Amino acid sequence: AELVDGTEDLVFFASTGDLLRFPAELVRPQGRPASGMAGMKLDAGAVLVGFSAIALSGDTLFDEPVVVTAGGLPAESRPKAGAVGGAGVAVGVASSVKVTPLSEYPRKGRATGGVRCQRLLSGESMLVLGWAGVNPWAAAANGDPVDLPPAAGRRDGSGTPADRPIGAVGQAHT
């Protein structure tokens, strides 16, 4: 993700259904020999399933940023065709999806575990997708649009059943 002025919020999503949001200003620039920085503290066996950098001005002047998450089964359960991995791209088979205003998620310090962003339903084993931004648009693996549910106010609630598998989520340009 490219930062414009360093006032953005960084949002990490873990397969455990947790989200960590913190200001980019908490990350200091590092040179070439650096070995990185601690982002989100993950539980044993958990993986990062999404990352977003959100400008809290400009595009968000009229559109409130939202968080889109999806619960489901890991990539081993999905057919071999289709993109897997990366921010905004499902790392498994989504069976439920949720849209929540970003303002529902408090800022925390970096290198912490964050807060729950989605309660997994029976039959779901992990969060398979996490994305944050304005004007979300979802697509199936073949590129066909997929309708997202309306934004709900409960940050740690469960998602609604997805009518079709979601392959990716991103910002729609109007």
Tab-separated table of C-alpha atoms in Angstrom:
chain	number	residue	atom	x	y	z
A	1	ALA	CA	0.000	0.000	0.000
A	2	GLU	CA	1.244	3.455	-0.810
A	3	LEU	CA	0.900	6.147	1.820
A	4	VAL	CA	0.229	9.690	0.668
A	5	ASP	CA	1.076	11.778	3.716
A	6	GLY	CA	1.462	9.434	6.703
A	7	THR	CA	-1.875	10.389	8.272
A	8	GLU	CA	-3.509	7.181	7.054
A	9	ASP	CA	-4.711	4.369	9.294
A	10	LEU	CA	-3.242	0.899	8.758
A	11	VAL	CA	-5.709	-1.984	9.136
A	12	PHE	CA	-4.643	-5.628	9.492
A	13	PHE	CA	-7.001	-8.652	9.372
A	14	ALA	CA	-6.192	-12.031	10.970
A	15	SER	CA	-7.710	-15.403	10.109
A	16	THR	CA	-8.964	-15.603	13.711
A	17	GLY	CA	-11.537	-12.872	12.953
A	18	ASP	CA	-9.522	-10.060	14.517
A	19	LEU	CA	-8.739	-6.588	13.176
A	20	LEU	CA	-5.946	-4.234	14.226
A	21	ARG	CA	-6.185	-0.545	13.329
A	22	PHE	CA	-3.475	1.976	14.145
A	23	PRO	CA	-2.177	5.294	12.754
A	24	ALA	CA	0.609	5.035	10.180
A	25	GLU	CA	2.549	7.662	12.114
A	26	LEU	CA	3.407	4.903	14.649
A	27	VAL	CA	5.614	3.292	11.985
A	28	ARG	CA	8.978	4.904	11.546
A	29	PRO	CA	10.698	4.775	8.160
A	30	GLN	CA	13.337	2.081	7.807
A	31	GLY	CA	16.269	1.730	5.476
A	32	ARG	CA	17.216	-1.113	3.152
A	33	PRO	CA	19.037	-3.286	5.744
A	34	ALA	CA	16.075	-3.153	8.173
A	35	SER	CA	14.298	-6.375	9.050
A	36	GLY	CA	10.783	-4.934	9.138
A	37	MET	CA	8.499	-3.948	11.971
A	38	ALA	CA	5.889	-5.614	14.130
A	39	GLY	CA	2.407	-5.087	12.696
A	40	MET	CA	-0.229	-7.375	14.231
A	41	LYS	CA	0.392	-9.962	16.937
A	42	LEU	CA	-1.028	-13.267	15.661
A	43	ASP	CA	-2.179	-16.293	17.643
A	44	ALA	CA	-0.382	-19.583	16.968
A	45	GLY	CA	-1.522	-20.954	13.602
A	46	ALA	CA	-3.188	-17.694	12.539
A	47	VAL	CA	-2.331	-15.940	9.273
A	48	LEU	CA	-2.807	-12.435	7.955
A	49	VAL	CA	-5.690	-12.429	5.439
A	50	GLY	CA	-5.873	-8.735	4.594
A	51	PHE	CA	-4.273	-5.325	4.940
A	52	SER	CA	-5.473	-1.846	4.004
A	53	ALA	CA	-4.119	1.684	4.342
A	54	ILE	CA	-6.959	4.201	4.610
A	55	ALA	CA	-6.720	7.932	4.084
A	56	LEU	CA	-9.007	9.606	6.589
A	57	SER	CA	-9.370	12.713	4.441
A	58	GLY	CA	-9.805	13.321	0.718
A	59	ASP	CA	-11.874	10.345	-0.557
A	60	THR	CA	-13.502	9.986	2.852
A	61	LEU	CA	-14.830	13.545	2.923
A	62	PHE	CA	-18.281	12.362	1.819
A	63	ASP	CA	-17.966	8.563	2.043
A	64	GLU	CA	-17.399	6.911	5.413
A	65	PRO	CA	-14.762	4.172	5.285
A	66	VAL	CA	-16.119	0.665	5.862
A	67	VAL	CA	-14.665	-2.718	6.728
A	68	VAL	CA	-15.619	-5.737	4.598
A	69	THR	CA	-14.946	-9.159	6.114
A	70	ALA	CA	-15.893	-12.693	5.114
A	71	GLY	CA	-15.866	-15.909	7.121
A	72	GLY	CA	-15.493	-19.344	5.578
A	73	LEU	CA	-13.183	-22.258	4.969
A	74	PRO	CA	-9.443	-22.193	4.174
A	75	ALA	CA	-7.968	-22.248	0.677
A	76	GLU	CA	-7.466	-26.037	0.779
A	77	SER	CA	-11.285	-26.270	0.609
A	78	ARG	CA	-11.595	-24.075	-2.470
A	79	PRO	CA	-11.253	-25.235	-6.073
A	80	LYS	CA	-7.720	-24.836	-7.448
A	81	ALA	CA	-8.721	-22.190	-10.040
A	82	GLY	CA	-8.896	-18.511	-9.040
A	83	ALA	CA	-6.710	-15.999	-7.267
A	84	VAL	CA	-5.714	-16.730	-3.698
A	85	GLY	CA	-3.925	-14.382	-1.301
A	86	GLY	CA	-3.177	-10.688	-1.034
A	87	ALA	CA	-5.049	-7.731	0.439
A	88	GLY	CA	-8.675	-7.702	-0.627
A	89	VAL	CA	-8.507	-11.155	-2.257
A	90	ALA	CA	-10.186	-14.116	-0.555
A	91	VAL	CA	-7.792	-16.728	0.845
A	92	GLY	CA	-10.552	-19.302	1.132
A	93	VAL	CA	-14.194	-19.990	0.373
A	94	ALA	CA	-16.418	-17.252	1.843
A	95	SER	CA	-19.763	-18.382	3.235
A	96	SER	CA	-20.710	-15.191	5.099
A	97	VAL	CA	-19.885	-11.526	4.555
A	98	LYS	CA	-20.192	-8.407	6.708
A	99	VAL	CA	-19.836	-4.669	6.074
A	100	THR	CA	-19.238	-2.408	9.096
A	101	PRO	CA	-18.301	1.290	9.432
A	102	LEU	CA	-14.576	1.663	10.203
A	103	SER	CA	-15.519	4.037	13.035
A	104	GLU	CA	-16.788	0.999	15.005
A	105	TYR	CA	-13.213	-0.275	15.367
A	106	PRO	CA	-11.017	1.547	17.883
A	107	ARG	CA	-7.410	2.408	17.198
A	108	LYS	CA	-4.938	0.272	19.127
A	109	GLY	CA	-1.176	0.222	19.391
A	110	ARG	CA	0.826	-1.670	16.798
A	111	ALA	CA	2.082	-5.179	17.631
A	112	THR	CA	-1.151	-5.966	19.511
A	113	GLY	CA	-3.875	-8.492	18.687
A	114	GLY	CA	-6.577	-5.933	17.881
A	115	VAL	CA	-10.315	-6.550	18.349
A	116	ARG	CA	-12.794	-9.079	16.959
A	117	CYS	CA	-14.198	-7.939	13.610
A	118	GLN	CA	-16.432	-10.900	12.760
A	119	ARG	CA	-17.875	-13.790	14.746
A	120	LEU	CA	-17.554	-16.954	12.704
A	121	LEU	CA	-20.700	-18.979	11.991
A	122	SER	CA	-21.069	-22.715	12.543
A	123	GLY	CA	-19.197	-24.456	9.713
A	124	GLU	CA	-16.731	-21.563	9.250
A	125	SER	CA	-13.186	-22.060	10.461
A	126	MET	CA	-11.524	-18.729	9.646
A	127	LEU	CA	-11.807	-15.193	8.370
A	128	VAL	CA	-10.964	-15.549	4.673
A	129	LEU	CA	-11.103	-11.908	3.574
A	130	GLY	CA	-10.499	-8.491	5.102
A	131	TRP	CA	-10.590	-5.112	3.366
A	132	ALA	CA	-11.152	-1.509	4.466
A	133	GLY	CA	-11.845	1.609	2.404
A	134	VAL	CA	-14.597	3.642	0.792
A	135	ASN	CA	-17.118	2.654	-1.868
A	136	PRO	CA	-16.552	-1.138	-1.685
A	137	TRP	CA	-17.143	-3.368	-4.685
A	138	ALA	CA	-17.004	-7.164	-4.615
A	139	ALA	CA	-16.440	-9.638	-7.430
A	140	ALA	CA	-16.578	-13.395	-7.909
A	141	ALA	CA	-13.425	-15.206	-9.059
A	142	ASN	CA	-14.603	-14.796	-12.690
A	143	GLY	CA	-15.000	-11.005	-12.259
A	144	ASP	CA	-18.778	-10.877	-12.070
A	145	PRO	CA	-20.056	-8.370	-9.484
A	146	VAL	CA	-21.306	-9.699	-6.146
A	147	ASP	CA	-23.738	-7.695	-4.018
A	148	LEU	CA	-22.535	-6.786	-0.528
A	149	PRO	CA	-24.941	-6.459	2.407
A	150	PRO	CA	-25.657	-2.972	3.763
A	151	ALA	CA	-23.315	-1.657	6.454
A	152	ALA	CA	-24.312	-2.751	9.957
A	153	GLY	CA	-23.239	-1.167	13.224
A	154	ARG	CA	-22.085	-4.192	15.237
A	155	ARG	CA	-18.333	-4.603	14.928
A	156	ASP	CA	-18.076	-8.137	16.323
A	157	GLY	CA	-21.271	-9.643	14.873
A	158	SER	CA	-21.504	-12.521	12.459
A	159	GLY	CA	-21.843	-12.041	8.719
A	160	THR	CA	-24.820	-12.747	6.496
A	161	PRO	CA	-24.766	-15.727	4.136
A	162	ALA	CA	-23.052	-14.878	0.848
A	163	ASP	CA	-25.236	-15.472	-2.213
A	164	ARG	CA	-22.112	-16.297	-4.300
A	165	PRO	CA	-18.440	-16.905	-3.525
A	166	ILE	CA	-16.444	-13.674	-3.302
A	167	GLY	CA	-13.070	-13.643	-5.041
A	168	ALA	CA	-12.032	-10.067	-4.276
A	169	VAL	CA	-13.114	-6.770	-2.747
A	170	GLY	CA	-11.818	-3.339	-3.656
A	171	GLN	CA	-12.805	0.273	-4.145
A	172	ALA	CA	-15.227	0.994	-6.952
A	173	HIS	CA	-14.314	4.038	-8.989
A	174	THR	CA	-17.204	6.226	-10.037
